[in-house]
């Protein structure tokens, strides 16, 4: 298990130094796969209520992966989030989180990072479901209905299975590949490297690893 990059770097700020990332097609596919777990008021028929078939654990897993891809969070950061971490104040849609407050961890200071709108929609639904189930404790993503902390190995197993279910199990890098995808998306949109580094909680020099990949504007998700 420790030989797997996703586990080996699970507590690191930057993870695997190789900036492997999802293609646009892969990212779009994963976003659609994850988004099946939230209400879809704009569609009709069976798809409209498909989210009701998901258990709270399945929803939790999808929202956690959404924060890896849509916010660039590391596995350790996702597990450390509390109910006060999602920030909806000042957003465009009432009660919908648009950024995440991440606590300090080692050399990485506390920070706030924006999340993609689709990830915010999933997180909003998760907060509602978590509240309705009256899961105790302060952890945003508990392991059990009693509020137990989500362990490193349990989180790893859950996200690995989810990516396999999405048809991405052949891709190496796990959740850090999703983190790199977030960084690449921001850089390709023209966000300053200094700002992306701040969102990721890393030194700006870390952005140098992306320079040979970000050579020109490309389609972003």
PDB file of N, CA and C in Angstrom, residues 75-132:
ATOM      1  N   UNK A  75      -5.438  14.656   0.036  1.00  0.00           N
ATOM      2  CA  UNK A  75      -6.225  13.739   0.860  1.00  0.00           C
ATOM      3  C   UNK A  75      -6.253  14.143   2.336  1.00  0.00           C
ATOM      4  N   UNK A  76      -5.096  14.514   2.884  1.00  0.00           N
ATOM      5  CA  UNK A  76      -5.041  14.903   4.297  1.00  0.00           C
ATOM      6  C   UNK A  76      -5.903  16.125   4.569  1.00  0.00           C
ATOM      7  N   UNK A  77      -5.913  17.068   3.632  1.00  0.00           N
ATOM      8  CA  UNK A  77      -6.714  18.279   3.813  1.00  0.00           C
ATOM      9  C   UNK A  77      -8.202  17.968   3.782  1.00  0.00           C
ATOM     10  N   UNK A  78      -8.610  17.078   2.890  1.00  0.00           N
ATOM     11  CA  UNK A  78     -10.023  16.702   2.813  1.00  0.00           C
ATOM     12  C   UNK A  78     -10.474  16.072   4.123  1.00  0.00           C
ATOM     13  N   UNK A  79      -9.653  15.182   4.671  1.00  0.00           N
ATOM     14  CA  UNK A  79     -10.029  14.500   5.911  1.00  0.00           C
ATOM     15  C   UNK A  79     -10.041  15.443   7.110  1.00  0.00           C
ATOM     16  N   UNK A  80      -9.287  16.532   7.036  1.00  0.00           N
ATOM     17  CA  UNK A  80      -9.193  17.468   8.163  1.00  0.00           C
ATOM     18  C   UNK A  80     -10.302  18.517   8.160  1.00  0.00           C
ATOM     19  N   UNK A  81     -11.092  18.587   7.108  1.00  0.00           N
ATOM     20  CA  UNK A  81     -12.133  19.608   7.008  1.00  0.00           C
ATOM     21  C   UNK A  81     -13.208  19.413   8.074  1.00  0.00           C
ATOM     22  N   UNK A  82     -13.724  20.530   8.556  1.00  0.00           N
ATOM     23  CA  UNK A  82     -14.804  20.507   9.539  1.00  0.00           C
ATOM     24  C   UNK A  82     -16.046  21.172   8.949  1.00  0.00           C
ATOM     25  N   UNK A  83     -17.113  21.166   9.707  1.00  0.00           N
ATOM     26  CA  UNK A  83     -18.359  21.767   9.231  1.00  0.00           C
ATOM     27  C   UNK A  83     -18.239  23.275   9.029  1.00  0.00           C
ATOM     28  N   UNK A  84     -17.223  23.882   9.619  1.00  0.00           N
ATOM     29  CA  UNK A  84     -17.016  25.320   9.433  1.00  0.00           C
ATOM     30  C   UNK A  84     -16.133  25.625   8.227  1.00  0.00           C
ATOM     31  N   UNK A  85     -15.641  24.593   7.554  1.00  0.00           N
ATOM     32  CA  UNK A  85     -14.732  24.800   6.423  1.00  0.00           C
ATOM     33  C   UNK A  85     -15.412  25.349   5.171  1.00  0.00           C
ATOM     34  N   UNK A  86     -16.600  24.859   4.788  1.00  0.00           N
ATOM     35  CA  UNK A  86     -17.249  25.398   3.586  1.00  0.00           C
ATOM     36  C   UNK A  86     -17.685  26.852   3.807  1.00  0.00           C
ATOM     37  N   UNK A  87     -17.415  27.702   2.833  1.00  0.00           N
ATOM     38  CA  UNK A  87     -17.775  29.115   2.917  1.00  0.00           C
ATOM     39  C   UNK A  87     -18.765  29.442   1.808  1.00  0.00           C
ATOM     40  N   UNK A  88     -19.954  29.859   2.190  1.00  0.00           N
ATOM     41  CA  UNK A  88     -20.973  30.249   1.208  1.00  0.00           C
ATOM     42  C   UNK A  88     -21.216  31.753   1.218  1.00  0.00           C
ATOM     43  N   UNK A  89     -20.822  32.396   2.304  1.00  0.00           N
ATOM     44  CA  UNK A  89     -21.017  33.842   2.416  1.00  0.00           C
ATOM     45  C   UNK A  89     -20.264  34.566   1.302  1.00  0.00           C
ATOM     46  N   UNK A  90     -20.953  35.455   0.607  1.00  0.00           N
ATOM     47  CA  UNK A  90     -20.322  36.209  -0.468  1.00  0.00           C
ATOM     48  C   UNK A  90     -20.371  35.517  -1.811  1.00  0.00           C
ATOM     49  N   UNK A  91     -20.968  34.338  -1.863  1.00  0.00           N
ATOM     50  CA  UNK A  91     -21.066  33.609  -3.119  1.00  0.00           C
ATOM     51  C   UNK A  91     -22.219  34.096  -3.981  1.00  0.00           C
ATOM     52  N   UNK A  92     -22.276  33.589  -5.201  1.00  0.00           N
ATOM     53  CA  UNK A  92     -23.310  34.026  -6.141  1.00  0.00           C
ATOM     54  C   UNK A  92     -24.651  33.358  -5.881  1.00  0.00           C
ATOM     55  N   UNK A  93     -24.630  32.154  -5.297  1.00  0.00           N
ATOM     56  CA  UNK A  93     -25.864  31.413  -5.029  1.00  0.00           C
ATOM     57  C   UNK A  93     -25.996  31.225  -3.521  1.00  0.00           C
ATOM     58  N   UNK A  94     -27.145  31.573  -2.995  1.00  0.00           N
ATOM     59  CA  UNK A  94     -27.363  31.508  -1.553  1.00  0.00           C
ATOM     60  C   UNK A  94     -27.158  30.089  -1.020  1.00  0.00           C
ATOM     61  N   UNK A  95     -26.421  29.987   0.063  1.00  0.00           N
ATOM     62  CA  UNK A  95     -26.161  28.734   0.777  1.00  0.00           C
ATOM     63  C   UNK A  95     -25.301  27.744  -0.007  1.00  0.00           C
ATOM     64  N   UNK A  96     -24.760  28.149  -1.134  1.00  0.00           N
ATOM     65  CA  UNK A  96     -23.901  27.246  -1.902  1.00  0.00           C
ATOM     66  C   UNK A  96     -22.430  27.596  -1.652  1.00  0.00           C
ATOM     67  N   UNK A  97     -21.648  26.672  -1.115  1.00  0.00           N
ATOM     68  CA  UNK A  97     -20.220  26.949  -0.880  1.00  0.00           C
ATOM     69  C   UNK A  97     -19.492  27.266  -2.184  1.00  0.00           C
ATOM     70  N   UNK A  98     -18.614  28.245  -2.115  1.00  0.00           N
ATOM     71  CA  UNK A  98     -17.818  28.592  -3.296  1.00  0.00           C
ATOM     72  C   UNK A  98     -16.322  28.609  -2.984  1.00  0.00           C
ATOM     73  N   UNK A  99     -15.995  28.464  -1.726  1.00  0.00           N
ATOM     74  CA  UNK A  99     -14.594  28.292  -1.346  1.00  0.00           C
ATOM     75  C   UNK A  99     -14.527  27.505  -0.045  1.00  0.00           C
ATOM     76  N   UNK A 100     -13.320  27.028   0.256  1.00  0.00           N
ATOM     77  CA  UNK A 100     -13.083  26.168   1.413  1.00  0.00           C
ATOM     78  C   UNK A 100     -11.997  26.777   2.293  1.00  0.00           C
ATOM     79  N   UNK A 101     -12.243  26.794   3.591  1.00  0.00           N
ATOM     80  CA  UNK A 101     -11.237  27.218   4.555  1.00  0.00           C
ATOM     81  C   UNK A 101     -10.474  25.982   5.016  1.00  0.00           C
ATOM     82  N   UNK A 102      -9.178  25.975   4.763  1.00  0.00           N
ATOM     83  CA  UNK A 102      -8.342  24.815   5.061  1.00  0.00           C
ATOM     84  C   UNK A 102      -7.442  25.135   6.252  1.00  0.00           C
ATOM     85  N   UNK A 103      -7.485  24.325   7.302  1.00  0.00           N
ATOM     86  CA  UNK A 103      -6.670  24.608   8.492  1.00  0.00           C
ATOM     87  C   UNK A 103      -5.182  24.430   8.216  1.00  0.00           C
ATOM     88  N   UNK A 104      -4.361  25.068   9.027  1.00  0.00           N
ATOM     89  CA  UNK A 104      -2.915  24.924   8.901  1.00  0.00           C
ATOM     90  C   UNK A 104      -2.516  23.477   9.144  1.00  0.00           C
ATOM     91  N   UNK A 105      -1.464  23.054   8.440  1.00  0.00           N
ATOM     92  CA  UNK A 105      -0.985  21.681   8.580  1.00  0.00           C
ATOM     93  C   UNK A 105       0.521  21.669   8.381  1.00  0.00           C
ATOM     94  N   UNK A 106       1.269  21.506   9.476  1.00  0.00           N
ATOM     95  CA  UNK A 106       2.720  21.503   9.366  1.00  0.00           C
ATOM     96  C   UNK A 106       3.238  22.850   8.893  1.00  0.00           C
ATOM     97  N   UNK A 107       4.000  22.838   7.797  1.00  0.00           N
ATOM     98  CA  UNK A 107       4.553  24.072   7.243  1.00  0.00           C
ATOM     99  C   UNK A 107       3.550  24.813   6.368  1.00  0.00           C
ATOM    100  N   UNK A 108       2.412  24.200   6.091  1.00  0.00           N
ATOM    101  CA  UNK A 108       1.404  24.822   5.238  1.00  0.00           C
ATOM    102  C   UNK A 108       0.461  25.661   6.094  1.00  0.00           C
ATOM    103  N   UNK A 109       0.405  26.980   5.859  1.00  0.00           N
ATOM    104  CA  UNK A 109      -0.454  27.840   6.681  1.00  0.00           C
ATOM    105  C   UNK A 109      -1.932  27.656   6.342  1.00  0.00           C
ATOM    106  N   UNK A 110      -2.791  28.112   7.237  1.00  0.00           N
ATOM    107  CA  UNK A 110      -4.228  28.099   6.964  1.00  0.00           C
ATOM    108  C   UNK A 110      -4.494  28.969   5.737  1.00  0.00           C
ATOM    109  N   UNK A 111      -5.473  28.577   4.958  1.00  0.00           N
ATOM    110  CA  UNK A 111      -5.750  29.319   3.732  1.00  0.00           C
ATOM    111  C   UNK A 111      -7.197  29.091   3.298  1.00  0.00           C
ATOM    112  N   UNK A 112      -7.610  29.851   2.292  1.00  0.00           N
ATOM    113  CA  UNK A 112      -8.896  29.644   1.649  1.00  0.00           C
ATOM    114  C   UNK A 112      -8.650  29.391   0.169  1.00  0.00           C
ATOM    115  N   UNK A 113      -9.398  28.459  -0.396  1.00  0.00           N
ATOM    116  CA  UNK A 113      -9.239  28.150  -1.814  1.00  0.00           C
ATOM    117  C   UNK A 113     -10.604  28.044  -2.460  1.00  0.00           C
ATOM    118  N   UNK A 114     -10.763  28.554  -3.680  1.00  0.00           N
ATOM    119  CA  UNK A 114     -12.061  28.469  -4.352  1.00  0.00           C
ATOM    120  C   UNK A 114     -12.317  27.056  -4.857  1.00  0.00           C
ATOM    121  N   UNK A 115     -13.585  26.710  -5.000  1.00  0.00           N
ATOM    122  CA  UNK A 115     -13.941  25.419  -5.583  1.00  0.00           C
ATOM    123  C   UNK A 115     -14.822  25.663  -6.802  1.00  0.00           C
ATOM    124  N   UNK A 116     -14.779  24.744  -7.740  1.00  0.00           N
ATOM    125  CA  UNK A 116     -15.573  24.858  -8.959  1.00  0.00           C
ATOM    126  C   UNK A 116     -17.063  24.864  -8.616  1.00  0.00           C
ATOM    127  N   UNK A 117     -17.880  25.580  -9.384  1.00  0.00           N
ATOM    128  CA  UNK A 117     -19.323  25.628  -9.106  1.00  0.00           C
ATOM    129  C   UNK A 117     -19.977  24.260  -9.005  1.00  0.00           C
ATOM    130  N   UNK A 118     -19.578  23.319  -9.883  1.00  0.00           N
ATOM    131  CA  UNK A 118     -20.188  21.983  -9.832  1.00  0.00           C
ATOM    132  C   UNK A 118     -19.834  21.273  -8.520  1.00  0.00           C
ATOM    133  N   UNK A 119     -18.619  21.519  -8.020  1.00  0.00           N
ATOM    134  CA  UNK A 119     -18.216  20.933  -6.739  1.00  0.00           C
ATOM    135  C   UNK A 119     -18.984  21.586  -5.592  1.00  0.00           C
ATOM    136  N   UNK A 120     -19.255  22.885  -5.726  1.00  0.00           N
ATOM    137  CA  UNK A 120     -20.039  23.580  -4.719  1.00  0.00           C
ATOM    138  C   UNK A 120     -21.462  23.049  -4.638  1.00  0.00           C
ATOM    139  N   UNK A 121     -22.034  22.689  -5.788  1.00  0.00           N
ATOM    140  CA  UNK A 121     -23.380  22.117  -5.808  1.00  0.00           C
ATOM    141  C   UNK A 121     -23.408  20.773  -5.080  1.00  0.00           C
ATOM    142  N   UNK A 122     -22.410  19.952  -5.329  1.00  0.00           N
ATOM    143  CA  UNK A 122     -22.323  18.664  -4.641  1.00  0.00           C
ATOM    144  C   UNK A 122     -22.134  18.847  -3.142  1.00  0.00           C
ATOM    145  N   UNK A 123     -21.264  19.774  -2.773  1.00  0.00           N
ATOM    146  CA  UNK A 123     -20.997  20.016  -1.353  1.00  0.00           C
ATOM    147  C   UNK A 123     -22.241  20.544  -0.651  1.00  0.00           C
ATOM    148  N   UNK A 124     -22.993  21.406  -1.305  1.00  0.00           N
ATOM    149  CA  UNK A 124     -24.234  21.922  -0.730  1.00  0.00           C
ATOM    150  C   UNK A 124     -25.214  20.782  -0.454  1.00  0.00           C
ATOM    151  N   UNK A 125     -25.332  19.858  -1.400  1.00  0.00           N
ATOM    152  CA  UNK A 125     -26.228  18.712  -1.216  1.00  0.00           C
ATOM    153  C   UNK A 125     -25.733  17.828  -0.072  1.00  0.00           C
ATOM    154  N   UNK A 126     -24.415  17.616   0.005  1.00  0.00           N
ATOM    155  CA  UNK A 126     -23.861  16.798   1.082  1.00  0.00           C
ATOM    156  C   UNK A 126     -24.157  17.408   2.454  1.00  0.00           C
ATOM    157  N   UNK A 127     -24.006  18.705   2.583  1.00  0.00           N
ATOM    158  CA  UNK A 127     -24.278  19.365   3.859  1.00  0.00           C
ATOM    159  C   UNK A 127     -25.736  19.171   4.274  1.00  0.00           C
ATOM    160  N   UNK A 128     -26.626  19.206   3.298  1.00  0.00           N
ATOM    161  CA  UNK A 128     -28.040  18.988   3.598  1.00  0.00           C
ATOM    162  C   UNK A 128     -28.287  17.553   4.057  1.00  0.00           C
ATOM    163  N   UNK A 129     -27.731  16.592   3.327  1.00  0.00           N
ATOM    164  CA  UNK A 129     -27.915  15.186   3.677  1.00  0.00           C
ATOM    165  C   UNK A 129     -27.290  14.883   5.031  1.00  0.00           C
ATOM    166  N   UNK A 130     -26.092  15.404   5.275  1.00  0.00           N
ATOM    167  CA  UNK A 130     -25.419  15.167   6.558  1.00  0.00           C
ATOM    168  C   UNK A 130     -26.260  15.705   7.708  1.00  0.00           C
ATOM    169  N   UNK A 131     -26.856  16.874   7.515  1.00  0.00           N
ATOM    170  CA  UNK A 131     -27.692  17.473   8.545  1.00  0.00           C
ATOM    171  C   UNK A 131     -28.969  16.659   8.765  1.00  0.00           C
ATOM    172  N   UNK A 132     -29.587  16.220   7.670  1.00  0.00           N
ATOM    173  CA  UNK A 132     -30.826  15.445   7.775  1.00  0.00           C
ATOM    174  C   UNK A 132     -30.608  14.121   8.500  1.00  0.00           C
TER     175      UNK A 132
END
